[in-house]
PDB file of C-alpha atoms in Angstrom:
ATOM      1  CA  MET A   1     -47.602 -17.989  33.808  1.00 80.00           C
ATOM      2  CA  PRO A   2     -45.213 -17.768  36.727  1.00 94.00           C
ATOM      3  CA  LEU A   3     -45.471 -15.058  39.376  1.00 97.00           C
ATOM      4  CA  ASP A   4     -44.425 -11.702  38.014  1.00 98.00           C
ATOM      5  CA  PRO A   5     -40.739 -11.043  38.998  1.00 98.00           C
ATOM      6  CA  GLN A   6     -41.619  -7.768  40.668  1.00 98.00           C
ATOM      7  CA  ILE A   7     -44.281  -9.558  42.716  1.00 98.00           C
ATOM      8  CA  GLU A   8     -41.765 -12.319  43.644  1.00 97.00           C
ATOM      9  CA  ALA A   9     -39.253  -9.690  44.810  1.00 97.00           C
ATOM     10  CA  LEU A  10     -41.887  -7.948  46.909  1.00 95.00           C
ATOM     11  CA  LEU A  11     -43.011 -11.156  48.514  1.00 94.00           C
ATOM     12  CA  ALA A  12     -39.381 -12.127  49.305  1.00 94.00           C
ATOM     13  CA  GLN A  13     -38.843  -8.738  50.899  1.00 92.00           C
ATOM     14  CA  MET A  14     -41.923  -9.184  53.041  1.00 90.00           C
ATOM     15  CA  ALA A  15     -40.744 -12.675  54.055  1.00 90.00           C
ATOM     16  CA  GLU A  16     -37.345 -11.286  55.062  1.00 91.00           C
ATOM     17  CA  GLN A  17     -39.059  -8.813  57.358  1.00 88.00           C
ATOM     18  CA  GLY A  18     -40.575 -11.756  59.213  1.00 83.00           C
ATOM     19  CA  ALA A  19     -44.216 -10.740  58.776  1.00 77.00           C
ATOM     20  CA  LYS A  20     -46.746 -12.958  60.621  1.00 83.00           C
ATOM     21  CA  SER A  21     -49.230 -14.958  58.625  1.00 86.00           C
ATOM     22  CA  PRO A  22     -52.227 -12.561  58.185  1.00 88.00           C
ATOM     23  CA  GLU A  23     -54.790 -14.999  59.541  1.00 88.00           C
ATOM     24  CA  SER A  24     -52.820 -15.222  62.805  1.00 91.00           C
ATOM     25  CA  MET A  25     -52.943 -11.476  63.388  1.00 93.00           C
ATOM     26  CA  THR A  26     -55.285  -9.588  65.594  1.00 95.00           C
ATOM     27  CA  VAL A  27     -57.705  -7.102  64.027  1.00 97.00           C
ATOM     28  CA  ALA A  28     -55.455  -4.258  65.178  1.00 96.00           C
ATOM     29  CA  GLU A  29     -52.357  -5.853  63.667  1.00 95.00           C
ATOM     30  CA  SER A  30     -54.193  -6.447  60.359  1.00 95.00           C
ATOM     31  CA  ARG A  31     -55.267  -2.819  60.214  1.00 96.00           C
ATOM     32  CA  ALA A  32     -51.715  -1.644  60.874  1.00 94.00           C
ATOM     33  CA  MET A  33     -50.451  -3.996  58.110  1.00 93.00           C
ATOM     34  CA  ILE A  34     -52.765  -2.547  55.422  1.00 93.00           C
ATOM     35  CA  ALA A  35     -51.746   0.938  56.514  1.00 93.00           C
ATOM     36  CA  ASP A  36     -48.102  -0.041  56.028  1.00 90.00           C
ATOM     37  CA  LEU A  37     -48.821  -1.538  52.574  1.00 91.00           C
ATOM     38  CA  ALA A  38     -50.302   1.782  51.472  1.00 93.00           C
ATOM     39  CA  GLY A  39     -46.739   2.950  50.826  1.00 93.00           C
ATOM     40  CA  LEU A  40     -46.545   0.576  47.873  1.00 96.00           C
ATOM     41  CA  ALA A  41     -49.036   2.697  45.894  1.00 96.00           C
ATOM     42  CA  GLY A  42     -46.373   5.266  45.036  1.00 95.00           C
ATOM     43  CA  PRO A  43     -46.455   9.080  45.111  1.00 94.00           C
ATOM     44  CA  PRO A  44     -49.962  10.599  45.253  1.00 95.00           C
ATOM     45  CA  ALA A  45     -51.327  12.133  42.057  1.00 96.00           C
ATOM     46  CA  GLU A  46     -51.714  15.864  42.110  1.00 95.00           C
ATOM     47  CA  LEU A  47     -55.362  16.944  41.974  1.00 98.00           C
ATOM     48  CA  ALA A  48     -57.212  20.233  41.904  1.00 98.00           C
ATOM     49  CA  ARG A  49     -58.893  19.580  45.298  1.00 97.00           C
ATOM     50  CA  VAL A  50     -59.335  16.957  48.019  1.00 98.00           C
ATOM     51  CA  GLU A  51     -61.958  17.481  50.673  1.00 98.00           C
ATOM     52  CA  ASP A  52     -63.492  15.516  53.576  1.00 98.00           C
ATOM     53  CA  THR A  53     -67.203  15.550  54.115  1.00 98.00           C
ATOM     54  CA  ALA A  54     -69.833  13.084  55.354  1.00 98.00           C
ATOM     55  CA  ALA A  55     -73.020  11.334  54.186  1.00 98.00           C
ATOM     56  CA  PRO A  56     -75.917  10.623  56.485  1.00 98.00           C
ATOM     57  CA  GLY A  57     -76.089   6.901  57.311  1.00 98.00           C
ATOM     58  CA  PRO A  58     -78.322   4.523  59.254  1.00 97.00           C
ATOM     59  CA  ALA A  59     -76.010   4.697  62.280  1.00 97.00           C
ATOM     60  CA  GLY A  60     -74.720   8.259  61.978  1.00 98.00           C
ATOM     61  CA  ASP A  61     -72.510  10.180  59.582  1.00 98.00           C
ATOM     62  CA  ILE A  62     -70.390   8.161  57.076  1.00 98.00           C
ATOM     63  CA  PRO A  63     -67.008   9.879  56.336  1.00 98.00           C
ATOM     64  CA  VAL A  64     -66.522  10.534  52.592  1.00 98.00           C
ATOM     65  CA  ARG A  65     -63.390  11.898  50.945  1.00 98.00           C
ATOM     66  CA  ILE A  66     -63.863  13.678  47.651  1.00 98.00           C
ATOM     67  CA  TYR A  67     -61.081  13.800  45.030  1.00 98.00           C
ATOM     68  CA  VAL A  68     -61.475  16.388  42.321  1.00 98.00           C
ATOM     69  CA  PRO A  69     -59.175  16.357  39.280  1.00 98.00           C
ATOM     70  CA  PRO A  70     -58.392  19.395  37.150  1.00 96.00           C
ATOM     71  CA  GLY A  71     -61.093  20.194  34.593  1.00 93.00           C
ATOM     72  CA  ASP A  72     -64.348  21.992  34.074  1.00 91.00           C
ATOM     73  CA  GLY A  73     -67.309  20.596  35.977  1.00 87.00           C
ATOM     74  CA  PRO A  74     -69.670  19.117  36.536  1.00 97.00           C
ATOM     75  CA  LEU A  75     -67.499  15.996  36.462  1.00 98.00           C
ATOM     76  CA  PRO A  76     -68.529  12.383  36.210  1.00 98.00           C
ATOM     77  CA  VAL A  77     -68.478  10.544  39.510  1.00 98.00           C
ATOM     78  CA  LEU A  78     -67.043   7.318  40.885  1.00 99.00           C
ATOM     79  CA  VAL A  79     -68.274   6.246  44.334  1.00 99.00           C
ATOM     80  CA  TYR A  80     -65.408   4.085  45.584  1.00 99.00           C
ATOM     81  CA  TYR A  81     -65.410   1.445  48.348  1.00 99.00           C
ATOM     82  CA  HIS A  82     -62.081   0.313  49.698  1.00 98.00           C
ATOM     83  CA  GLY A  83     -60.975  -3.280  50.128  1.00 98.00           C
ATOM     84  CA  GLY A  84     -59.869  -5.104  53.242  1.00 98.00           C
ATOM     85  CA  GLY A  85     -62.289  -7.914  53.841  1.00 98.00           C
ATOM     86  CA  TRP A  86     -64.894  -5.606  55.471  1.00 98.00           C
ATOM     87  CA  VAL A  87     -62.492  -5.521  58.474  1.00 98.00           C
ATOM     88  CA  ILE A  88     -59.444  -3.482  57.544  1.00 98.00           C
ATOM     89  CA  GLY A  89     -58.661  -0.509  55.317  1.00 98.00           C
ATOM     90  CA  ASP A  90     -59.929   3.056  55.369  1.00 98.00           C
ATOM     91  CA  LEU A  91     -59.670   6.350  53.546  1.00 98.00           C
ATOM     92  CA  GLU A  92     -55.892   6.582  54.165  1.00 97.00           C
ATOM     93  CA  SER A  93     -55.092   3.021  52.966  1.00 97.00           C
ATOM     94  CA  HIS A  94     -56.682   3.648  49.587  1.00 98.00           C
ATOM     95  CA  ASP A  95     -55.928   7.431  49.240  1.00 98.00           C
ATOM     96  CA  ALA A  96     -53.316   6.924  46.462  1.00 97.00           C
ATOM     97  CA  VAL A  97     -55.618   4.609  44.505  1.00 98.00           C
ATOM     98  CA  CYS A  98     -58.487   7.066  44.647  1.00 98.00           C
ATOM     99  CA  ARG A  99     -56.197   9.914  43.562  1.00 98.00           C
ATOM    100  CA  ALA A 100     -54.859   7.797  40.664  1.00 98.00           C
ATOM    101  CA  LEU A 101     -58.319   6.896  39.467  1.00 98.00           C
ATOM    102  CA  ALA A 102     -59.514  10.538  39.635  1.00 98.00           C
ATOM    103  CA  ALA A 103     -56.451  11.744  37.666  1.00 98.00           C
ATOM    104  CA  ARG A 104     -56.583   8.925  35.053  1.00 98.00           C
ATOM    105  CA  ALA A 105     -60.394   8.990  34.520  1.00 98.00           C
ATOM    106  CA  GLY A 106     -60.928  12.708  34.799  1.00 98.00           C
ATOM    107  CA  CYS A 107     -63.747  11.990  37.254  1.00 98.00           C
ATOM    108  CA  LEU A 108     -64.577  13.056  40.768  1.00 98.00           C
ATOM    109  CA  VAL A 109     -64.013  10.171  43.185  1.00 98.00           C
ATOM    110  CA  ALA A 110     -66.030   9.904  46.392  1.00 99.00           C
ATOM    111  CA  ALA A 111     -64.386   7.400  48.736  1.00 99.00           C
ATOM    112  CA  VAL A 112     -66.622   5.921  51.381  1.00 99.00           C
ATOM    113  CA  ASP A 113     -65.391   5.055  54.882  1.00 98.00           C
ATOM    114  CA  TYR A 114     -68.130   2.497  55.673  1.00 99.00           C
ATOM    115  CA  ARG A 115     -68.331   0.820  59.052  1.00 98.00           C
ATOM    116  CA  LEU A 116     -66.030  -2.149  59.639  1.00 98.00           C
ATOM    117  CA  ALA A 117     -66.438  -5.563  61.277  1.00 98.00           C
ATOM    118  CA  PRO A 118     -66.108  -7.090  63.836  1.00 98.00           C
ATOM    119  CA  GLU A 119     -67.349  -3.949  65.618  1.00 98.00           C
ATOM    120  CA  HIS A 120     -70.078  -3.638  63.017  1.00 98.00           C
ATOM    121  CA  ARG A 121     -71.014  -6.878  61.314  1.00 98.00           C
ATOM    122  CA  PHE A 122     -73.114  -7.560  58.203  1.00 98.00           C
ATOM    123  CA  PRO A 123     -75.137  -5.769  56.949  1.00 98.00           C
ATOM    124  CA  ALA A 124     -73.621  -2.561  58.400  1.00 98.00           C
ATOM    125  CA  ALA A 125     -71.102  -2.127  55.548  1.00 99.00           C
ATOM    126  CA  VAL A 126     -73.842  -2.715  52.940  1.00 99.00           C
ATOM    127  CA  ASP A 127     -76.178  -0.266  54.634  1.00 98.00           C
ATOM    128  CA  ASP A 128     -73.494   2.429  54.718  1.00 99.00           C
ATOM    129  CA  ALA A 129     -72.394   1.717  51.145  1.00 99.00           C
ATOM    130  CA  TYR A 130     -75.871   2.170  49.782  1.00 98.00           C
ATOM    131  CA  ALA A 131     -76.637   5.220  51.937  1.00 98.00           C
ATOM    132  CA  ALA A 132     -73.440   6.843  50.603  1.00 98.00           C
ATOM    133  CA  LEU A 133     -74.556   6.112  47.048  1.00 98.00           C
ATOM    134  CA  VAL A 134     -77.964   7.733  47.657  1.00 98.00           C
ATOM    135  CA  TRP A 135     -76.226  10.728  49.162  1.00 98.00           C
ATOM    136  CA  ALA A 136     -73.890  11.032  46.140  1.00 98.00           C
ATOM    137  CA  ALA A 137     -76.798  10.971  43.774  1.00 98.00           C
ATOM    138  CA  GLU A 138     -78.528  13.737  45.716  1.00 98.00           C
ATOM    139  CA  LYS A 139     -75.665  15.956  46.845  1.00 98.00           C
ATOM    140  CA  ILE A 140     -72.534  15.354  44.733  1.00 98.00           C
ATOM    141  CA  GLY A 141     -73.533  18.314  42.571  1.00 98.00           C
ATOM    142  CA  ASP A 142     -72.613  20.534  45.545  1.00 97.00           C
ATOM    143  CA  HIS A 143     -69.029  19.278  45.215  1.00 97.00           C
ATOM    144  CA  GLY A 144     -68.671  19.638  41.411  1.00 97.00           C
ATOM    145  CA  GLY A 145     -69.974  16.203  40.412  1.00 98.00           C
ATOM    146  CA  ASP A 146     -72.599  15.248  37.875  1.00 98.00           C
ATOM    147  CA  PRO A 147     -75.086  12.823  39.432  1.00 97.00           C
ATOM    148  CA  ALA A 148     -76.320  11.800  35.961  1.00 98.00           C
ATOM    149  CA  ARG A 149     -72.946  10.195  35.325  1.00 98.00           C
ATOM    150  CA  LEU A 150     -72.472   7.957  38.334  1.00 98.00           C
ATOM    151  CA  ALA A 151     -70.317   4.811  38.677  1.00 98.00           C
ATOM    152  CA  VAL A 152     -69.497   2.554  41.570  1.00 99.00           C
ATOM    153  CA  GLY A 153     -66.206   0.730  42.100  1.00 99.00           C
ATOM    154  CA  GLY A 154     -63.955  -0.913  44.566  1.00 98.00           C
ATOM    155  CA  ASP A 155     -61.367  -3.594  45.198  1.00 98.00           C
ATOM    156  CA  SER A 156     -61.874  -6.937  46.956  1.00 98.00           C
ATOM    157  CA  ALA A 157     -64.494  -6.356  49.701  1.00 98.00           C
ATOM    158  CA  GLY A 158     -65.026  -2.942  48.031  1.00 98.00           C
ATOM    159  CA  GLY A 159     -65.675  -4.757  44.764  1.00 99.00           C
ATOM    160  CA  ASN A 160     -68.182  -6.913  46.602  1.00 99.00           C
ATOM    161  CA  LEU A 161     -69.922  -3.787  48.000  1.00 99.00           C
ATOM    162  CA  SER A 162     -69.953  -2.178  44.548  1.00 99.00           C
ATOM    163  CA  ALA A 163     -71.663  -5.211  43.001  1.00 99.00           C
ATOM    164  CA  VAL A 164     -74.144  -5.336  45.892  1.00 99.00           C
ATOM    165  CA  VAL A 165     -75.076  -1.673  45.791  1.00 98.00           C
ATOM    166  CA  ALA A 166     -75.584  -1.932  42.022  1.00 98.00           C
ATOM    167  CA  GLN A 167     -78.073  -4.796  42.691  1.00 98.00           C
ATOM    168  CA  LEU A 168     -79.765  -2.837  45.502  1.00 98.00           C
ATOM    169  CA  ALA A 169     -80.070   0.291  43.293  1.00 98.00           C
ATOM    170  CA  LYS A 170     -81.814  -1.756  40.667  1.00 98.00           C
ATOM    171  CA  LYS A 171     -84.120  -3.338  43.250  1.00 97.00           C
ATOM    172  CA  GLN A 172     -84.892  -0.026  44.974  1.00 97.00           C
ATOM    173  CA  GLY A 173     -85.408   1.843  41.737  1.00 96.00           C
ATOM    174  CA  GLY A 174     -82.301   4.050  42.059  1.00 96.00           C
ATOM    175  CA  PRO A 175     -79.894   5.707  42.051  1.00 98.00           C
ATOM    176  CA  ARG A 176     -79.111   5.165  38.446  1.00 98.00           C
ATOM    177  CA  ILE A 177     -75.620   3.727  37.994  1.00 98.00           C
ATOM    178  CA  ALA A 178     -73.838   3.939  34.625  1.00 98.00           C
ATOM    179  CA  PHE A 179     -70.874   1.634  35.307  1.00 98.00           C
ATOM    180  CA  GLN A 180     -69.341  -0.850  37.767  1.00 98.00           C
ATOM    181  CA  LEU A 181     -65.565  -1.143  38.314  1.00 99.00           C
ATOM    182  CA  LEU A 182     -64.974  -4.399  40.186  1.00 99.00           C
ATOM    183  CA  ILE A 183     -61.393  -5.133  41.102  1.00 99.00           C
ATOM    184  CA  TYR A 184     -60.941  -8.781  42.163  1.00 98.00           C
ATOM    185  CA  PRO A 185     -64.374  -8.757  43.833  1.00 99.00           C
ATOM    186  CA  ALA A 186     -65.657 -11.333  46.299  1.00 98.00           C
ATOM    187  CA  THR A 187     -68.893 -12.555  44.780  1.00 98.00           C
ATOM    188  CA  ASP A 188     -69.608 -16.024  46.300  1.00 98.00           C
ATOM    189  CA  ARG A 189     -68.957 -16.941  49.871  1.00 98.00           C
ATOM    190  CA  PHE A 190     -69.244 -20.634  49.070  1.00 98.00           C
ATOM    191  CA  ASP A 191     -66.843 -20.618  46.051  1.00 98.00           C
ATOM    192  CA  ASP A 192     -64.771 -23.773  45.795  1.00 98.00           C
ATOM    193  CA  SER A 193     -63.396 -23.173  42.259  1.00 98.00           C
ATOM    194  CA  PRO A 194     -59.963 -24.229  41.014  1.00 98.00           C
ATOM    195  CA  SER A 195     -58.458 -20.859  41.873  1.00 98.00           C
ATOM    196  CA  MET A 196     -59.711 -21.130  45.456  1.00 98.00           C
ATOM    197  CA  ARG A 197     -57.939 -24.489  45.800  1.00 98.00           C
ATOM    198  CA  GLU A 198     -54.803 -23.645  43.787  1.00 98.00           C
ATOM    199  CA  ASN A 199     -54.179 -20.497  45.763  1.00 98.00           C
ATOM    200  CA  ALA A 200     -55.412 -21.744  49.117  1.00 98.00           C
ATOM    201  CA  LEU A 201     -52.136 -20.816  50.733  1.00 96.00           C
ATOM    202  CA  GLY A 202     -51.746 -17.523  48.968  1.00 95.00           C
ATOM    203  CA  PRO A 203     -49.538 -15.729  48.165  1.00 94.00           C
ATOM    204  CA  LEU A 204     -50.743 -12.935  50.451  1.00 93.00           C
ATOM    205  CA  LEU A 205     -54.489 -13.668  50.434  1.00 96.00           C
ATOM    206  CA  SER A 206     -54.989 -17.276  51.655  1.00 97.00           C
ATOM    207  CA  ARG A 207     -58.138 -19.236  52.087  1.00 97.00           C
ATOM    208  CA  ALA A 208     -57.515 -19.149  55.817  1.00 96.00           C
ATOM    209  CA  TRP A 209     -57.393 -15.332  55.783  1.00 96.00           C
ATOM    210  CA  ILE A 210     -60.582 -15.201  53.739  1.00 98.00           C
ATOM    211  CA  GLU A 211     -62.273 -17.321  56.446  1.00 97.00           C
ATOM    212  CA  TRP A 212     -60.807 -15.061  59.125  1.00 97.00           C
ATOM    213  CA  PHE A 213     -62.391 -12.040  57.432  1.00 98.00           C
ATOM    214  CA  LEU A 214     -65.744 -13.767  57.002  1.00 98.00           C
ATOM    215  CA  GLY A 215     -65.664 -14.866  60.620  1.00 97.00           C
ATOM    216  CA  CYS A 216     -65.374 -11.235  61.602  1.00 98.00           C
ATOM    217  CA  TYR A 217     -68.004  -9.976  59.145  1.00 98.00           C
ATOM    218  CA  LEU A 218     -70.819 -12.460  59.138  1.00 98.00           C
ATOM    219  CA  THR A 219     -73.352 -12.989  61.920  1.00 97.00           C
ATOM    220  CA  SER A 220     -74.318 -16.562  60.963  1.00 96.00           C
ATOM    221  CA  PRO A 221     -73.323 -19.159  58.322  1.00 91.00           C
ATOM    222  CA  ASP A 222     -76.545 -18.513  56.446  1.00 96.00           C
ATOM    223  CA  ASP A 223     -75.516 -14.960  55.726  1.00 98.00           C
ATOM    224  CA  GLY A 224     -73.341 -16.303  52.935  1.00 98.00           C
ATOM    225  CA  LEU A 225     -76.516 -17.178  50.967  1.00 98.00           C
ATOM    226  CA  ASP A 226     -77.651 -13.559  51.031  1.00 98.00           C
ATOM    227  CA  PRO A 227     -76.939 -11.768  47.724  1.00 98.00           C
ATOM    228  CA  ARG A 228     -75.741  -8.819  49.871  1.00 98.00           C
ATOM    229  CA  VAL A 229     -72.825 -11.061  50.844  1.00 98.00           C
ATOM    230  CA  SER A 230     -72.709 -13.179  47.673  1.00 98.00           C
ATOM    231  CA  PRO A 231     -73.905 -11.045  44.777  1.00 98.00           C
ATOM    232  CA  GLY A 232     -73.057 -13.861  42.401  1.00 98.00           C
ATOM    233  CA  ARG A 233     -75.887 -15.849  43.951  1.00 98.00           C
ATOM    234  CA  ALA A 234     -78.561 -13.309  43.086  1.00 98.00           C
ATOM    235  CA  ASP A 235     -81.471 -14.757  41.206  1.00 97.00           C
ATOM    236  CA  ASP A 236     -81.678 -12.098  38.548  1.00 98.00           C
ATOM    237  CA  LEU A 237     -78.728  -9.989  37.282  1.00 98.00           C
ATOM    238  CA  SER A 238     -80.546  -8.511  34.293  1.00 98.00           C
ATOM    239  CA  GLY A 239     -80.722  -4.756  34.022  1.00 98.00           C
ATOM    240  CA  LEU A 240     -77.470  -4.133  35.911  1.00 98.00           C
ATOM    241  CA  PRO A 241     -75.028  -1.475  34.751  1.00 98.00           C
ATOM    242  CA  PRO A 242     -72.110  -2.423  32.402  1.00 98.00           C
ATOM    243  CA  ALA A 243     -69.096  -3.713  34.306  1.00 98.00           C
ATOM    244  CA  LEU A 244     -65.318  -4.160  34.107  1.00 99.00           C
ATOM    245  CA  VAL A 245     -64.107  -6.970  36.354  1.00 99.00           C
ATOM    246  CA  VAL A 246     -60.374  -7.219  36.983  1.00 99.00           C
ATOM    247  CA  THR A 247     -58.894 -10.562  38.259  1.00 99.00           C
ATOM    248  CA  ALA A 248     -55.397 -11.616  39.270  1.00 98.00           C
ATOM    249  CA  GLU A 249     -53.909 -14.953  38.196  1.00 98.00           C
ATOM    250  CA  PHE A 250     -52.638 -15.990  41.636  1.00 98.00           C
ATOM    251  CA  ASP A 251     -55.727 -14.889  43.624  1.00 98.00           C
ATOM    252  CA  PRO A 252     -58.177 -17.305  45.340  1.00 98.00           C
ATOM    253  CA  LEU A 253     -60.981 -14.964  44.119  1.00 98.00           C
ATOM    254  CA  ARG A 254     -59.934 -15.191  40.470  1.00 98.00           C
ATOM    255  CA  ASP A 255     -62.505 -17.667  39.313  1.00 98.00           C
ATOM    256  CA  GLN A 256     -65.443 -16.176  41.146  1.00 98.00           C
ATOM    257  CA  GLY A 257     -64.761 -12.806  39.465  1.00 98.00           C
ATOM    258  CA  ALA A 258     -64.704 -14.530  36.064  1.00 98.00           C
ATOM    259  CA  ALA A 259     -67.847 -16.467  36.960  1.00 98.00           C
ATOM    260  CA  TYR A 260     -69.639 -13.194  37.856  1.00 98.00           C
ATOM    261  CA  VAL A 261     -68.784 -11.789  34.380  1.00 98.00           C
ATOM    262  CA  GLY A 262     -70.235 -14.955  32.856  1.00 98.00           C
ATOM    263  CA  LYS A 263     -73.439 -14.623  34.810  1.00 98.00           C
ATOM    264  CA  LEU A 264     -73.780 -10.895  34.001  1.00 98.00           C
ATOM    265  CA  ARG A 265     -73.340 -11.670  30.276  1.00 98.00           C
ATOM    266  CA  GLU A 266     -75.889 -14.475  30.467  1.00 98.00           C
ATOM    267  CA  ALA A 267     -78.337 -11.883  31.898  1.00 98.00           C
ATOM    268  CA  GLY A 268     -77.644  -9.525  28.984  1.00 98.00           C
ATOM    269  CA  VAL A 269     -75.341  -7.164  30.834  1.00 98.00           C
ATOM    270  CA  ASP A 270     -72.284  -5.713  29.033  1.00 98.00           C
ATOM    271  CA  ALA A 271     -69.538  -7.133  31.229  1.00 98.00           C
ATOM    272  CA  GLN A 272     -65.857  -7.252  30.415  1.00 98.00           C
ATOM    273  CA  LEU A 273     -63.210  -9.371  32.068  1.00 99.00           C
ATOM    274  CA  LEU A 274     -59.632  -8.133  32.472  1.00 98.00           C
ATOM    275  CA  PRO A 275     -57.481 -11.049  33.744  1.00 98.00           C
ATOM    276  CA  VAL A 276     -53.990  -9.896  34.779  1.00 98.00           C
ATOM    277  CA  ASP A 277     -51.286 -12.558  34.521  1.00 98.00           C
ATOM    278  CA  GLY A 278     -48.661 -13.044  37.173  1.00 98.00           C
ATOM    279  CA  MET A 279     -50.446 -10.936  39.765  1.00 98.00           C
ATOM    280  CA  ILE A 280     -51.709 -11.591  43.309  1.00 98.00           C
ATOM    281  CA  HIS A 281     -54.639 -10.245  45.231  1.00 98.00           C
ATOM    282  CA  GLY A 282     -53.992  -6.683  46.310  1.00 98.00           C
ATOM    283  CA  PHE A 283     -51.729  -5.733  43.373  1.00 98.00           C
ATOM    284  CA  PHE A 284     -54.005  -2.858  42.322  1.00 98.00           C
ATOM    285  CA  GLN A 285     -52.623  -0.918  45.370  1.00 97.00           C
ATOM    286  CA  MET A 286     -49.006  -1.524  44.425  1.00 98.00           C
ATOM    287  CA  ALA A 287     -48.511   0.872  41.514  1.00 98.00           C
ATOM    288  CA  GLY A 288     -45.430   2.389  43.118  1.00 97.00           C
ATOM    289  CA  VAL A 289     -43.460  -0.848  42.678  1.00 97.00           C
ATOM    290  CA  ILE A 290     -45.428  -3.075  40.198  1.00 98.00           C
ATOM    291  CA  ASP A 291     -45.606  -2.130  36.507  1.00 98.00           C
ATOM    292  CA  LYS A 292     -48.699  -4.161  35.893  1.00 98.00           C
ATOM    293  CA  ALA A 293     -50.537  -2.315  38.684  1.00 98.00           C
ATOM    294  CA  ARG A 294     -49.863   0.964  36.855  1.00 98.00           C
ATOM    295  CA  GLU A 295     -51.002  -0.550  33.582  1.00 98.00           C
ATOM    296  CA  THR A 296     -54.188  -1.834  35.233  1.00 98.00           C
ATOM    297  CA  LEU A 297     -54.881   1.576  36.835  1.00 98.00           C
ATOM    298  CA  ASP A 298     -54.546   3.025  33.320  1.00 98.00           C
ATOM    299  CA  ALA A 299     -56.991   0.501  31.930  1.00 98.00           C
ATOM    300  CA  ALA A 300     -59.492   1.185  34.776  1.00 98.00           C
ATOM    301  CA  GLY A 301     -59.181   4.929  34.180  1.00 98.00           C
ATOM    302  CA  ASP A 302     -59.751   4.516  30.486  1.00 98.00           C
ATOM    303  CA  ALA A 303     -62.845   2.349  31.046  1.00 98.00           C
ATOM    304  CA  LEU A 304     -64.332   4.875  33.491  1.00 98.00           C
ATOM    305  CA  ARG A 305     -63.582   7.779  31.181  1.00 98.00           C
ATOM    306  CA  THR A 306     -65.278   5.986  28.274  1.00 98.00           C
ATOM    307  CA  ALA A 307     -68.291   4.730  30.284  1.00 98.00           C
ATOM    308  CA  LEU A 308     -68.960   8.124  31.883  1.00 98.00           C
ATOM    309  CA  ALA A 309     -68.296  10.297  28.800  1.00 95.00           C
TER     310      ALA A 309
END
């Protein structure tokens, strides 16, 4: 299919504004850009309560923002990791997405502000992500959540971290995770699939920008072989929680997301693939201007509601 007309219009508007190519930006410029793009998410969903707290981490407290929808508790829980290539993004950039998921799924969302590269390189983000999951399993009841109904989810690098912590939880013997919501996740650092070549120049996420992110995040080329960077390269995927993997047609990461679904299924895991035609990487955060983003948020919310019932 061609690019969705709403995506085309958005990209044309961005081009008119003379935006620099992302891979040529500084870290500070990239962080400012994702903050600006947060406005595309639309008006924030009204919730019963939003509160900021913290989870103990290996290098100090990890900020966590808790989104509580209306309803009688204890509520099922989604631990959410934001995207941004492990370098950009924060609680504010993904605030509207977390509100939307909480409202649509009827679940408590705990958004994790893990440490970012290049100030904190791999495995800092992984260590924080897992520590926040352990904290949620132990303490989310204090905030109205039900630790017995716990999911992980995230977009892009956050999808990567979700897949990674699901594997770590299996390896470490807990916490028990009921579901994975993986939105265009990065699963294989060495992916050279057709989508990686077809969309090497974007739109928006290019192969050069992917390499820029990885250059900030990794400490050595060999890190890419580590399943904590490339969860699709793990030796054994059996016993992992059910998963919904969302991919975008014009995304370099499209095929590695689909390949991860295939590997999960081969290992006996209930994994569903939701390919979204006409979309680009990052569309999940654009529900204020892109119809298919709203539809995909609805589908993600329905999947969470069903899995955590």
